[in-house]
Amino acid sequence: MRAVVQDVYGGPERLRIADLPVPEPVPGQIRLKVSACAVNLSDWEYLTGNPFYARMVGGLFRPKQPVLGSDIVGLVDALGEGVTGIGLGQRVTGDFVMTRGGFAEYVCVPADHAVTVPEALSDVIAASLPQAGGIAVAGTEGLNAGTRLLINGAGGGSGTMALQLAKAAGAHVTVVDNAGKVAWLKALGVDAAMDYGEADFAGTGACWDRILDMVATRGPGRIARALAPGGRYRAVGGEVGVLLSLVFGGFAYRLAGKSIGMLMVPSGRALTERVLRMAVEGRIAPHLEAVLPLDAVPEALRRTGQGEVRGKLVICP
């Protein structure tokens, strides 16, 4: 089978197209003939081995899994021992971030993370939903009409779906991203948009009730200044040092009623099913920039890592 292979940590130039043996499912796994696999920022992290937690999970010195790609849609092609409730030919998806392997023609994944794709969703749309949609749903829980929300790094897959949910809840939404995305984000109906190259949201003097930060770069002191009393800040990702400072340094601001920490996303079958159901109901929809072939994975990852993608890129082997 054709696959995009990563032998060492580094940039997209280290990737290569290779012919690999078709994998065989072990007990508890199913094999999928891959129809579509979305590109996520987590793929960039596993490619580069940075932040360090990517190496802690993916292999300290070299990647344990040579094929990236975790938000996979495919047809069940083989069943591992002990797998029940899933049939051959069934179309399934899931957030397989712990096993990956989706940038290939075939992949083996844990059966207990697989979810049937509703007929109303295409392969490409379904592949765009598990990880990014899960983050968007978890990051906007509990929003009310009039809540002032800021989404930092709003132009990617998670951010664009989060702003949809926030606006539907009646929140006042401010988004932050690079200059190339500001006009596009405004056209999506946000209330305000900022170019991070022109202004630091934490230094403007403005305050928000909720902040959802896709890539944290600021410590708790700076974040606290941008939070209103009773406000809540949640980071999705970032450098390990920054994330640790938010988790442990954030305790000091609880007396002021400001909650600072990481976003805990309950990934798994239940959340994926919820996101797919919301997509069928028209409550959430990924912004799809392009559908690309397997050979385009290196460039797709480069653009994702540089924050250039508007919404989602999906690979169809």
PDB file of C-alpha atoms in Angstrom:
ATOM      1  CA  MET A   1       0.000   0.000   0.000  1.00  0.00           C
ATOM      2  CA  ARG A   2       1.066   3.643  -0.498  1.00  0.00           C
ATOM      3  CA  ALA A   3       1.708   5.664   2.649  1.00  0.00           C
ATOM      4  CA  VAL A   4       3.411   8.874   3.754  1.00  0.00           C
ATOM      5  CA  VAL A   5       6.220   7.766   6.060  1.00  0.00           C
ATOM      6  CA  GLN A   6       8.072   9.621   8.811  1.00  0.00           C
ATOM      7  CA  ASP A   7      11.394   8.038   9.853  1.00  0.00           C
ATOM      8  CA  VAL A   8      12.669  10.837  12.120  1.00  0.00           C
ATOM      9  CA  TYR A   9      11.394  13.998  13.745  1.00  0.00           C
ATOM     10  CA  GLY A  10      11.734  17.119  11.642  1.00  0.00           C
ATOM     11  CA  GLY A  11      10.005  19.160   8.974  1.00  0.00           C
ATOM     12  CA  PRO A  12       7.845  18.055   6.034  1.00  0.00           C
ATOM     13  CA  GLU A  13      10.973  17.556   3.927  1.00  0.00           C
ATOM     14  CA  ARG A  14      11.699  14.460   6.029  1.00  0.00           C
ATOM     15  CA  LEU A  15       8.517  12.733   4.831  1.00  0.00           C
ATOM     16  CA  ARG A  16       8.535  10.236   1.974  1.00  0.00           C
ATOM     17  CA  ILE A  17       6.013   8.248  -0.037  1.00  0.00           C
ATOM     18  CA  ALA A  18       6.620   4.532   0.429  1.00  0.00           C
ATOM     19  CA  ASP A  19       5.081   1.155  -0.365  1.00  0.00           C
ATOM     20  CA  LEU A  20       4.336  -0.644   2.904  1.00  0.00           C
ATOM     21  CA  PRO A  21       2.750  -4.007   3.611  1.00  0.00           C
ATOM     22  CA  VAL A  22      -0.990  -3.856   4.237  1.00  0.00           C
ATOM     23  CA  PRO A  23      -1.292  -4.054   8.057  1.00  0.00           C
ATOM     24  CA  GLU A  24      -3.092  -6.882   9.832  1.00  0.00           C
ATOM     25  CA  PRO A  25      -5.439  -6.063  12.744  1.00  0.00           C
ATOM     26  CA  VAL A  26      -4.471  -7.393  16.161  1.00  0.00           C
ATOM     27  CA  PRO A  27      -7.139  -8.359  18.718  1.00  0.00           C
ATOM     28  CA  GLY A  28      -9.485  -5.440  19.350  1.00  0.00           C
ATOM     29  CA  GLN A  29      -8.615  -3.670  16.092  1.00  0.00           C
ATOM     30  CA  ILE A  30     -10.316  -3.224  12.742  1.00  0.00           C
ATOM     31  CA  ARG A  31      -8.632  -2.533   9.432  1.00  0.00           C
ATOM     32  CA  LEU A  32      -9.944   0.325   7.317  1.00  0.00           C
ATOM     33  CA  LYS A  33      -9.564   1.043   3.634  1.00  0.00           C
ATOM     34  CA  VAL A  34      -9.009   4.769   4.052  1.00  0.00           C
ATOM     35  CA  SER A  35     -11.417   7.079   2.219  1.00  0.00           C
ATOM     36  CA  ALA A  36     -10.379  10.379   3.816  1.00  0.00           C
ATOM     37  CA  CYS A  37      -8.125  11.675   6.592  1.00  0.00           C
ATOM     38  CA  ALA A  38      -8.100  15.255   7.864  1.00  0.00           C
ATOM     39  CA  VAL A  39      -4.911  17.182   8.616  1.00  0.00           C
ATOM     40  CA  ASN A  40      -4.659  18.448  12.204  1.00  0.00           C
ATOM     41  CA  LEU A  41      -2.200  20.553  14.154  1.00  0.00           C
ATOM     42  CA  SER A  42      -1.504  17.431  16.220  1.00  0.00           C
ATOM     43  CA  ASP A  43      -0.033  15.870  13.050  1.00  0.00           C
ATOM     44  CA  TRP A  44       2.435  18.760  12.867  1.00  0.00           C
ATOM     45  CA  GLU A  45       3.355  18.234  16.514  1.00  0.00           C
ATOM     46  CA  TYR A  46       4.024  14.525  15.982  1.00  0.00           C
ATOM     47  CA  LEU A  47       5.972  15.328  12.807  1.00  0.00           C
ATOM     48  CA  THR A  48       8.301  17.810  14.496  1.00  0.00           C
ATOM     49  CA  GLY A  49       8.365  16.225  17.950  1.00  0.00           C
ATOM     50  CA  ASN A  50       7.505  19.613  19.377  1.00  0.00           C
ATOM     51  CA  PRO A  51       6.047  20.437  21.908  1.00  0.00           C
ATOM     52  CA  PHE A  52       7.848  17.819  23.966  1.00  0.00           C
ATOM     53  CA  TYR A  53       4.651  16.019  24.976  1.00  0.00           C
ATOM     54  CA  ALA A  54       4.445  14.782  21.367  1.00  0.00           C
ATOM     55  CA  ARG A  55       7.666  12.831  21.959  1.00  0.00           C
ATOM     56  CA  MET A  56       6.440  11.594  25.335  1.00  0.00           C
ATOM     57  CA  VAL A  57       3.499   9.957  23.569  1.00  0.00           C
ATOM     58  CA  GLY A  58       4.912   9.295  20.120  1.00  0.00           C
ATOM     59  CA  GLY A  59       8.463   8.174  20.894  1.00  0.00           C
ATOM     60  CA  LEU A  60      11.263   9.954  22.713  1.00  0.00           C
ATOM     61  CA  PHE A  61      14.025   9.775  20.090  1.00  0.00           C
ATOM     62  CA  ARG A  62      12.210   8.633  16.962  1.00  0.00           C
ATOM     63  CA  PRO A  63       8.557   8.144  15.998  1.00  0.00           C
ATOM     64  CA  LYS A  64       7.022   4.875  17.123  1.00  0.00           C
ATOM     65  CA  GLN A  65       4.287   5.238  14.488  1.00  0.00           C
ATOM     66  CA  PRO A  66       5.818   6.117  11.088  1.00  0.00           C
ATOM     67  CA  VAL A  67       2.506   7.187   9.501  1.00  0.00           C
ATOM     68  CA  LEU A  68       0.637  10.275  10.678  1.00  0.00           C
ATOM     69  CA  GLY A  69      -3.056  11.093  10.329  1.00  0.00           C
ATOM     70  CA  SER A  70      -5.673  10.535  13.037  1.00  0.00           C
ATOM     71  CA  ASP A  71      -9.111  11.779  11.919  1.00  0.00           C
ATOM     72  CA  ILE A  72      -9.880   8.918   9.576  1.00  0.00           C
ATOM     73  CA  VAL A  73     -12.894   7.797   7.573  1.00  0.00           C
ATOM     74  CA  GLY A  74     -12.811   4.380   5.942  1.00  0.00           C
ATOM     75  CA  LEU A  75     -14.600   1.152   5.111  1.00  0.00           C
ATOM     76  CA  VAL A  76     -14.044  -1.770   7.468  1.00  0.00           C
ATOM     77  CA  ASP A  77     -11.889  -4.239   5.545  1.00  0.00           C
ATOM     78  CA  ALA A  78     -10.916  -6.775   8.228  1.00  0.00           C
ATOM     79  CA  LEU A  79     -11.742  -7.536  11.863  1.00  0.00           C
ATOM     80  CA  GLY A  80      -9.294  -8.406  14.605  1.00  0.00           C
ATOM     81  CA  GLU A  81     -10.006 -11.147  17.099  1.00  0.00           C
ATOM     82  CA  GLY A  82     -12.718 -10.313  19.595  1.00  0.00           C
ATOM     83  CA  VAL A  83     -14.278  -7.451  17.646  1.00  0.00           C
ATOM     84  CA  THR A  84     -18.072  -7.470  17.700  1.00  0.00           C
ATOM     85  CA  GLY A  85     -20.759  -4.992  16.681  1.00  0.00           C
ATOM     86  CA  ILE A  86     -18.898  -3.844  13.566  1.00  0.00           C
ATOM     87  CA  GLY A  87     -19.360  -5.409  10.135  1.00  0.00           C
ATOM     88  CA  LEU A  88     -17.223  -5.630   7.031  1.00  0.00           C
ATOM     89  CA  GLY A  89     -17.951  -2.783   4.639  1.00  0.00           C
ATOM     90  CA  GLN A  90     -19.224  -0.492   7.394  1.00  0.00           C
ATOM     91  CA  ARG A  91     -18.197   3.160   7.018  1.00  0.00           C
ATOM     92  CA  VAL A  92     -16.668   4.433  10.231  1.00  0.00           C
ATOM     93  CA  THR A  93     -14.668   7.338  11.597  1.00  0.00           C
ATOM     94  CA  GLY A  94     -12.981   8.371  14.846  1.00  0.00           C
ATOM     95  CA  ASP A  95     -10.302  10.426  16.553  1.00  0.00           C
ATOM     96  CA  PHE A  96      -7.456   7.895  16.447  1.00  0.00           C
ATOM     97  CA  VAL A  97      -4.801  10.312  17.676  1.00  0.00           C
ATOM     98  CA  MET A  98      -3.101   7.718  19.882  1.00  0.00           C
ATOM     99  CA  THR A  99      -2.566   5.239  17.032  1.00  0.00           C
ATOM    100  CA  ARG A 100      -2.612   7.443  13.898  1.00  0.00           C
ATOM    101  CA  GLY A 101      -1.730   5.898  10.519  1.00  0.00           C
ATOM    102  CA  GLY A 102      -4.381   7.607   8.358  1.00  0.00           C
ATOM    103  CA  PHE A 103      -2.111   9.030   5.650  1.00  0.00           C
ATOM    104  CA  ALA A 104      -2.090   5.660   3.925  1.00  0.00           C
ATOM    105  CA  GLU A 105      -4.363   3.435   1.865  1.00  0.00           C
ATOM    106  CA  TYR A 106      -5.053   1.087   4.793  1.00  0.00           C
ATOM    107  CA  VAL A 107      -4.849   1.479   8.571  1.00  0.00           C
ATOM    108  CA  CYS A 108      -5.622  -0.592  11.676  1.00  0.00           C
ATOM    109  CA  VAL A 109      -7.416   1.251  14.491  1.00  0.00           C
ATOM    110  CA  PRO A 110      -9.016   0.386  17.856  1.00  0.00           C
ATOM    111  CA  ALA A 111     -12.539  -0.884  17.272  1.00  0.00           C
ATOM    112  CA  ASP A 112     -13.832   0.705  20.475  1.00  0.00           C
ATOM    113  CA  HIS A 113     -13.060   4.195  19.136  1.00  0.00           C
ATOM    114  CA  ALA A 114     -14.822   3.693  15.803  1.00  0.00           C
ATOM    115  CA  VAL A 115     -18.164   5.371  15.117  1.00  0.00           C
ATOM    116  CA  THR A 116     -20.511   4.712  12.210  1.00  0.00           C
ATOM    117  CA  VAL A 117     -20.640   7.652   9.799  1.00  0.00           C
ATOM    118  CA  PRO A 118     -24.210   8.893   9.215  1.00  0.00           C
ATOM    119  CA  GLU A 119     -25.373   8.584   5.611  1.00  0.00           C
ATOM    120  CA  ALA A 120     -25.981  12.342   5.480  1.00  0.00           C
ATOM    121  CA  LEU A 121     -22.261  13.108   5.855  1.00  0.00           C
ATOM    122  CA  SER A 122     -19.694  12.725   3.100  1.00  0.00           C
ATOM    123  CA  ASP A 123     -16.334  11.085   3.759  1.00  0.00           C
ATOM    124  CA  VAL A 124     -14.558  14.437   3.593  1.00  0.00           C
ATOM    125  CA  ILE A 125     -16.918  16.232   5.974  1.00  0.00           C
ATOM    126  CA  ALA A 126     -16.912  13.336   8.431  1.00  0.00           C
ATOM    127  CA  ALA A 127     -13.096  13.261   8.479  1.00  0.00           C
ATOM    128  CA  SER A 128     -13.037  16.965   9.362  1.00  0.00           C
ATOM    129  CA  LEU A 129     -15.089  16.527  12.517  1.00  0.00           C
ATOM    130  CA  PRO A 130     -13.710  14.206  15.239  1.00  0.00           C
ATOM    131  CA  GLN A 131     -10.733  16.086  16.677  1.00  0.00           C
ATOM    132  CA  ALA A 132     -11.488  19.657  15.570  1.00  0.00           C
ATOM    133  CA  GLY A 133     -15.198  19.366  16.244  1.00  0.00           C
ATOM    134  CA  GLY A 134     -14.585  17.796  19.637  1.00  0.00           C
ATOM    135  CA  ILE A 135     -12.355  20.694  20.656  1.00  0.00           C
ATOM    136  CA  ALA A 136     -14.946  23.199  19.414  1.00  0.00           C
ATOM    137  CA  VAL A 137     -17.753  21.551  21.365  1.00  0.00           C
ATOM    138  CA  ALA A 138     -15.744  21.202  24.577  1.00  0.00           C
ATOM    139  CA  GLY A 139     -14.393  24.740  24.280  1.00  0.00           C
ATOM    140  CA  THR A 140     -17.804  26.377  23.942  1.00  0.00           C
ATOM    141  CA  GLU A 141     -19.761  24.432  26.557  1.00  0.00           C
ATOM    142  CA  GLY A 142     -21.877  26.632  28.784  1.00  0.00           C
ATOM    143  CA  LEU A 143     -21.824  29.787  26.661  1.00  0.00           C
ATOM    144  CA  ASN A 144     -24.803  32.075  27.111  1.00  0.00           C
ATOM    145  CA  ALA A 145     -26.254  34.990  25.209  1.00  0.00           C
ATOM    146  CA  GLY A 146     -24.084  38.038  25.769  1.00  0.00           C
ATOM    147  CA  THR A 147     -20.998  36.118  26.936  1.00  0.00           C
ATOM    148  CA  ARG A 148     -17.858  37.837  25.669  1.00  0.00           C
ATOM    149  CA  LEU A 149     -15.688  35.148  24.085  1.00  0.00           C
ATOM    150  CA  LEU A 150     -12.257  35.483  22.508  1.00  0.00           C
ATOM    151  CA  ILE A 151     -10.856  32.677  20.328  1.00  0.00           C
ATOM    152  CA  ASN A 152      -7.125  32.930  19.737  1.00  0.00           C
ATOM    153  CA  GLY A 153      -6.038  31.072  16.589  1.00  0.00           C
ATOM    154  CA  ALA A 154      -9.608  31.044  15.309  1.00  0.00           C
ATOM    155  CA  GLY A 155      -8.932  30.439  11.627  1.00  0.00           C
ATOM    156  CA  GLY A 156      -8.251  26.696  11.795  1.00  0.00           C
ATOM    157  CA  GLY A 157     -10.632  23.769  11.956  1.00  0.00           C
ATOM    158  CA  SER A 158     -11.420  23.949  15.682  1.00  0.00           C
ATOM    159  CA  GLY A 159     -11.661  27.725  15.821  1.00  0.00           C
ATOM    160  CA  THR A 160     -14.049  28.094  12.905  1.00  0.00           C
ATOM    161  CA  MET A 161     -16.404  25.499  14.349  1.00  0.00           C
ATOM    162  CA  ALA A 162     -16.124  27.027  17.831  1.00  0.00           C
ATOM    163  CA  LEU A 163     -17.140  30.435  16.547  1.00  0.00           C
ATOM    164  CA  GLN A 164     -20.185  28.877  14.856  1.00  0.00           C
ATOM    165  CA  LEU A 165     -21.331  27.351  18.131  1.00  0.00           C
ATOM    166  CA  ALA A 166     -20.575  30.531  20.054  1.00  0.00           C
ATOM    167  CA  LYS A 167     -22.585  32.740  17.705  1.00  0.00           C
ATOM    168  CA  ALA A 168     -25.467  30.261  17.780  1.00  0.00           C
ATOM    169  CA  ALA A 169     -25.455  30.577  21.588  1.00  0.00           C
ATOM    170  CA  GLY A 170     -25.690  34.361  21.306  1.00  0.00           C
ATOM    171  CA  ALA A 171     -22.146  35.101  22.486  1.00  0.00           C
ATOM    172  CA  HIS A 172     -20.202  38.199  21.459  1.00  0.00           C
ATOM    173  CA  VAL A 173     -17.234  36.680  19.619  1.00  0.00           C
ATOM    174  CA  THR A 174     -13.802  38.233  19.089  1.00  0.00           C
ATOM    175  CA  VAL A 175     -11.307  36.228  17.037  1.00  0.00           C
ATOM    176  CA  VAL A 176      -7.533  36.500  16.678  1.00  0.00           C
ATOM    177  CA  ASP A 177      -5.401  35.119  13.841  1.00  0.00           C
ATOM    178  CA  ASN A 178      -2.883  36.230  11.219  1.00  0.00           C
ATOM    179  CA  ALA A 179      -3.469  39.116   8.841  1.00  0.00           C
ATOM    180  CA  GLY A 180      -4.327  36.809   5.944  1.00  0.00           C
ATOM    181  CA  LYS A 181      -7.371  35.460   7.762  1.00  0.00           C
ATOM    182  CA  VAL A 182      -8.856  38.560   9.377  1.00  0.00           C
ATOM    183  CA  ALA A 183     -11.145  39.615   6.515  1.00  0.00           C
ATOM    184  CA  TRP A 184     -12.245  36.013   5.946  1.00  0.00           C
ATOM    185  CA  LEU A 185     -13.087  35.570   9.628  1.00  0.00           C
ATOM    186  CA  LYS A 186     -15.078  38.796   9.635  1.00  0.00           C
ATOM    187  CA  ALA A 187     -17.083  37.430   6.717  1.00  0.00           C
ATOM    188  CA  LEU A 188     -17.992  34.413   8.850  1.00  0.00           C
ATOM    189  CA  GLY A 189     -20.002  36.705  11.112  1.00  0.00           C
ATOM    190  CA  VAL A 190     -17.783  37.351  14.128  1.00  0.00           C
ATOM    191  CA  ASP A 191     -18.251  40.541  16.092  1.00  0.00           C
ATOM    192  CA  ALA A 192     -14.596  41.598  16.047  1.00  0.00           C
ATOM    193  CA  ALA A 193     -11.354  40.278  14.540  1.00  0.00           C
ATOM    194  CA  MET A 194      -7.738  41.041  15.445  1.00  0.00           C
ATOM    195  CA  ASP A 195      -4.465  40.503  13.592  1.00  0.00           C
ATOM    196  CA  TYR A 196      -2.009  39.139  16.161  1.00  0.00           C
ATOM    197  CA  GLY A 197       0.824  40.802  14.234  1.00  0.00           C
ATOM    198  CA  GLU A 198      -0.707  44.198  14.920  1.00  0.00           C
ATOM    199  CA  ALA A 199      -1.946  43.813  18.490  1.00  0.00           C
ATOM    200  CA  ASP A 200      -1.585  41.512  21.496  1.00  0.00           C
ATOM    201  CA  PHE A 201      -5.076  40.792  22.785  1.00  0.00           C
ATOM    202  CA  ALA A 202      -3.708  40.462  26.323  1.00  0.00           C
ATOM    203  CA  GLY A 203      -2.286  43.978  26.161  1.00  0.00           C
ATOM    204  CA  THR A 204      -5.212  45.894  24.717  1.00  0.00           C
ATOM    205  CA  GLY A 205      -6.885  46.594  28.061  1.00  0.00           C
ATOM    206  CA  ALA A 206     -10.032  44.761  26.941  1.00  0.00           C
ATOM    207  CA  CYS A 207     -11.447  41.877  28.983  1.00  0.00           C
ATOM    208  CA  TRP A 208     -13.429  38.790  28.039  1.00  0.00           C
ATOM    209  CA  ASP A 209     -15.604  36.391  30.007  1.00  0.00           C
ATOM    210  CA  ARG A 210     -14.159  33.373  28.188  1.00  0.00           C
ATOM    211  CA  ILE A 211     -10.929  32.870  26.252  1.00  0.00           C
ATOM    212  CA  LEU A 212     -10.281  29.778  24.127  1.00  0.00           C
ATOM    213  CA  ASP A 213      -6.612  29.659  23.110  1.00  0.00           C
ATOM    214  CA  MET A 214      -5.649  27.185  20.381  1.00  0.00           C
ATOM    215  CA  VAL A 215      -1.873  27.666  20.836  1.00  0.00           C
ATOM    216  CA  ALA A 216      -0.913  29.172  24.198  1.00  0.00           C
ATOM    217  CA  THR A 217       2.135  31.463  24.268  1.00  0.00           C
ATOM    218  CA  ARG A 218       1.303  33.671  27.282  1.00  0.00           C
ATOM    219  CA  GLY A 219       1.750  32.989  30.971  1.00  0.00           C
ATOM    220  CA  PRO A 220      -1.046  33.288  33.556  1.00  0.00           C
ATOM    221  CA  GLY A 221      -0.183  36.845  34.560  1.00  0.00           C
ATOM    222  CA  ARG A 222      -0.776  38.238  31.098  1.00  0.00           C
ATOM    223  CA  ILE A 223      -3.861  36.095  30.587  1.00  0.00           C
ATOM    224  CA  ALA A 224      -5.405  37.228  33.883  1.00  0.00           C
ATOM    225  CA  ARG A 225      -5.303  40.848  32.715  1.00  0.00           C
ATOM    226  CA  ALA A 226      -7.498  39.920  29.750  1.00  0.00           C
ATOM    227  CA  LEU A 227     -10.079  38.036  31.831  1.00  0.00           C
ATOM    228  CA  ALA A 228     -13.106  39.700  33.337  1.00  0.00           C
ATOM    229  CA  PRO A 229     -13.973  38.893  36.976  1.00  0.00           C
ATOM    230  CA  GLY A 230     -15.373  35.370  37.035  1.00  0.00           C
ATOM    231  CA  GLY A 231     -13.812  34.713  33.625  1.00  0.00           C
ATOM    232  CA  ARG A 232     -12.400  31.450  32.314  1.00  0.00           C
ATOM    233  CA  TYR A 233      -9.380  30.794  30.078  1.00  0.00           C
ATOM    234  CA  ARG A 234      -8.650  27.412  28.499  1.00  0.00           C
ATOM    235  CA  ALA A 235      -5.614  26.478  26.393  1.00  0.00           C
ATOM    236  CA  VAL A 236      -5.858  23.722  23.801  1.00  0.00           C
ATOM    237  CA  GLY A 237      -2.121  23.366  23.113  1.00  0.00           C
ATOM    238  CA  GLY A 238       1.238  25.108  23.309  1.00  0.00           C
ATOM    239  CA  GLU A 239       4.757  24.658  24.600  1.00  0.00           C
ATOM    240  CA  VAL A 240       5.063  22.458  27.673  1.00  0.00           C
ATOM    241  CA  GLY A 241       6.579  25.243  29.782  1.00  0.00           C
ATOM    242  CA  VAL A 242       3.735  27.628  28.984  1.00  0.00           C
ATOM    243  CA  LEU A 243       1.082  24.991  29.659  1.00  0.00           C
ATOM    244  CA  LEU A 244       2.647  24.074  33.006  1.00  0.00           C
ATOM    245  CA  SER A 245       2.787  27.742  33.992  1.00  0.00           C
ATOM    246  CA  LEU A 246      -0.914  28.067  33.192  1.00  0.00           C
ATOM    247  CA  VAL A 247      -1.858  24.975  35.179  1.00  0.00           C
ATOM    248  CA  PHE A 248       0.224  25.732  38.279  1.00  0.00           C
ATOM    249  CA  GLY A 249       0.484  29.513  38.066  1.00  0.00           C
ATOM    250  CA  GLY A 250      -3.230  29.814  37.406  1.00  0.00           C
ATOM    251  CA  PHE A 251      -4.030  28.821  41.003  1.00  0.00           C
ATOM    252  CA  ALA A 252      -2.939  32.256  42.177  1.00  0.00           C
ATOM    253  CA  TYR A 253      -5.811  33.908  40.299  1.00  0.00           C
ATOM    254  CA  ARG A 254      -8.617  31.770  41.653  1.00  0.00           C
ATOM    255  CA  LEU A 255      -9.033  34.129  44.598  1.00  0.00           C
ATOM    256  CA  ALA A 256      -9.879  36.803  42.033  1.00  0.00           C
ATOM    257  CA  GLY A 257     -12.463  34.475  40.538  1.00  0.00           C
ATOM    258  CA  LYS A 258     -10.487  33.858  37.359  1.00  0.00           C
ATOM    259  CA  SER A 259     -10.108  30.287  36.140  1.00  0.00           C
ATOM    260  CA  ILE A 260      -6.964  29.612  34.071  1.00  0.00           C
ATOM    261  CA  GLY A 261      -6.018  26.169  32.784  1.00  0.00           C
ATOM    262  CA  MET A 262      -6.025  23.674  29.933  1.00  0.00           C
ATOM    263  CA  LEU A 263      -9.058  22.517  27.999  1.00  0.00           C
ATOM    264  CA  MET A 264      -9.833  18.918  28.868  1.00  0.00           C
ATOM    265  CA  VAL A 265     -11.429  17.280  25.832  1.00  0.00           C
ATOM    266  CA  PRO A 266     -13.160  13.954  26.612  1.00  0.00           C
ATOM    267  CA  SER A 267     -12.031  12.337  23.352  1.00  0.00           C
ATOM    268  CA  GLY A 268     -13.553   9.012  22.440  1.00  0.00           C
ATOM    269  CA  ARG A 269     -16.580   7.472  20.846  1.00  0.00           C
ATOM    270  CA  ALA A 270     -19.193   9.443  22.807  1.00  0.00           C
ATOM    271  CA  LEU A 271     -17.825  12.857  21.824  1.00  0.00           C
ATOM    272  CA  THR A 272     -17.344  11.836  18.194  1.00  0.00           C
ATOM    273  CA  GLU A 273     -20.920  10.588  18.023  1.00  0.00           C
ATOM    274  CA  ARG A 274     -22.119  13.868  19.488  1.00  0.00           C
ATOM    275  CA  VAL A 275     -20.179  15.964  16.974  1.00  0.00           C
ATOM    276  CA  LEU A 276     -21.391  13.868  14.021  1.00  0.00           C
ATOM    277  CA  ARG A 277     -24.974  14.217  15.232  1.00  0.00           C
ATOM    278  CA  MET A 278     -24.573  17.999  15.507  1.00  0.00           C
ATOM    279  CA  ALA A 279     -23.235  18.084  11.940  1.00  0.00           C
ATOM    280  CA  VAL A 280     -26.231  16.130  10.647  1.00  0.00           C
ATOM    281  CA  GLU A 281     -28.520  18.569  12.473  1.00  0.00           C
ATOM    282  CA  GLY A 282     -26.751  21.517  10.836  1.00  0.00           C
ATOM    283  CA  ARG A 283     -25.455  22.916  14.136  1.00  0.00           C
ATOM    284  CA  ILE A 284     -21.776  22.574  13.224  1.00  0.00           C
ATOM    285  CA  ALA A 285     -20.025  22.511   9.854  1.00  0.00           C
ATOM    286  CA  PRO A 286     -16.319  22.384   9.032  1.00  0.00           C
ATOM    287  CA  HIS A 287     -14.881  24.995   6.678  1.00  0.00           C
ATOM    288  CA  LEU A 288     -13.138  22.944   4.023  1.00  0.00           C
ATOM    289  CA  GLU A 289     -10.298  24.678   2.195  1.00  0.00           C
ATOM    290  CA  ALA A 290      -9.194  21.785  -0.036  1.00  0.00           C
ATOM    291  CA  VAL A 291      -9.262  18.040  -0.665  1.00  0.00           C
ATOM    292  CA  LEU A 292      -5.814  16.781  -1.605  1.00  0.00           C
ATOM    293  CA  PRO A 293      -4.091  13.553  -2.721  1.00  0.00           C
ATOM    294  CA  LEU A 294      -1.654  11.560  -0.606  1.00  0.00           C
ATOM    295  CA  ASP A 295       1.340  13.142  -2.317  1.00  0.00           C
ATOM    296  CA  ALA A 296       0.271  16.550  -0.995  1.00  0.00           C
ATOM    297  CA  VAL A 297       0.636  15.582   2.693  1.00  0.00           C
ATOM    298  CA  PRO A 298       4.067  17.263   3.195  1.00  0.00           C
ATOM    299  CA  GLU A 299       2.855  20.618   1.877  1.00  0.00           C
ATOM    300  CA  ALA A 300      -0.451  20.286   3.733  1.00  0.00           C
ATOM    301  CA  LEU A 301       1.449  19.732   6.982  1.00  0.00           C
ATOM    302  CA  ARG A 302       3.779  22.662   6.293  1.00  0.00           C
ATOM    303  CA  ARG A 303       0.833  24.996   5.763  1.00  0.00           C
ATOM    304  CA  THR A 304      -0.915  23.642   8.858  1.00  0.00           C
ATOM    305  CA  GLY A 305       2.183  24.125  10.993  1.00  0.00           C
ATOM    306  CA  GLN A 306       2.602  27.690   9.717  1.00  0.00           C
ATOM    307  CA  GLY A 307      -1.027  28.553  10.453  1.00  0.00           C
ATOM    308  CA  GLU A 308      -1.860  29.253   6.813  1.00  0.00           C
ATOM    309  CA  VAL A 309      -4.871  26.961   6.396  1.00  0.00           C
ATOM    310  CA  ARG A 310      -8.365  28.430   6.469  1.00  0.00           C
ATOM    311  CA  GLY A 311     -10.424  25.756   8.162  1.00  0.00           C
ATOM    312  CA  LYS A 312      -9.556  22.177   7.176  1.00  0.00           C
ATOM    313  CA  LEU A 313      -7.476  20.258   4.656  1.00  0.00           C
ATOM    314  CA  VAL A 314      -8.460  16.651   3.959  1.00  0.00           C
ATOM    315  CA  ILE A 315      -6.372  13.959   2.310  1.00  0.00           C
ATOM    316  CA  CYS A 316      -8.020  11.329   0.108  1.00  0.00           C
ATOM    317  CA  PRO A 317      -5.552   8.528  -0.725  1.00  0.00           C
TER     318      PRO A 317
END
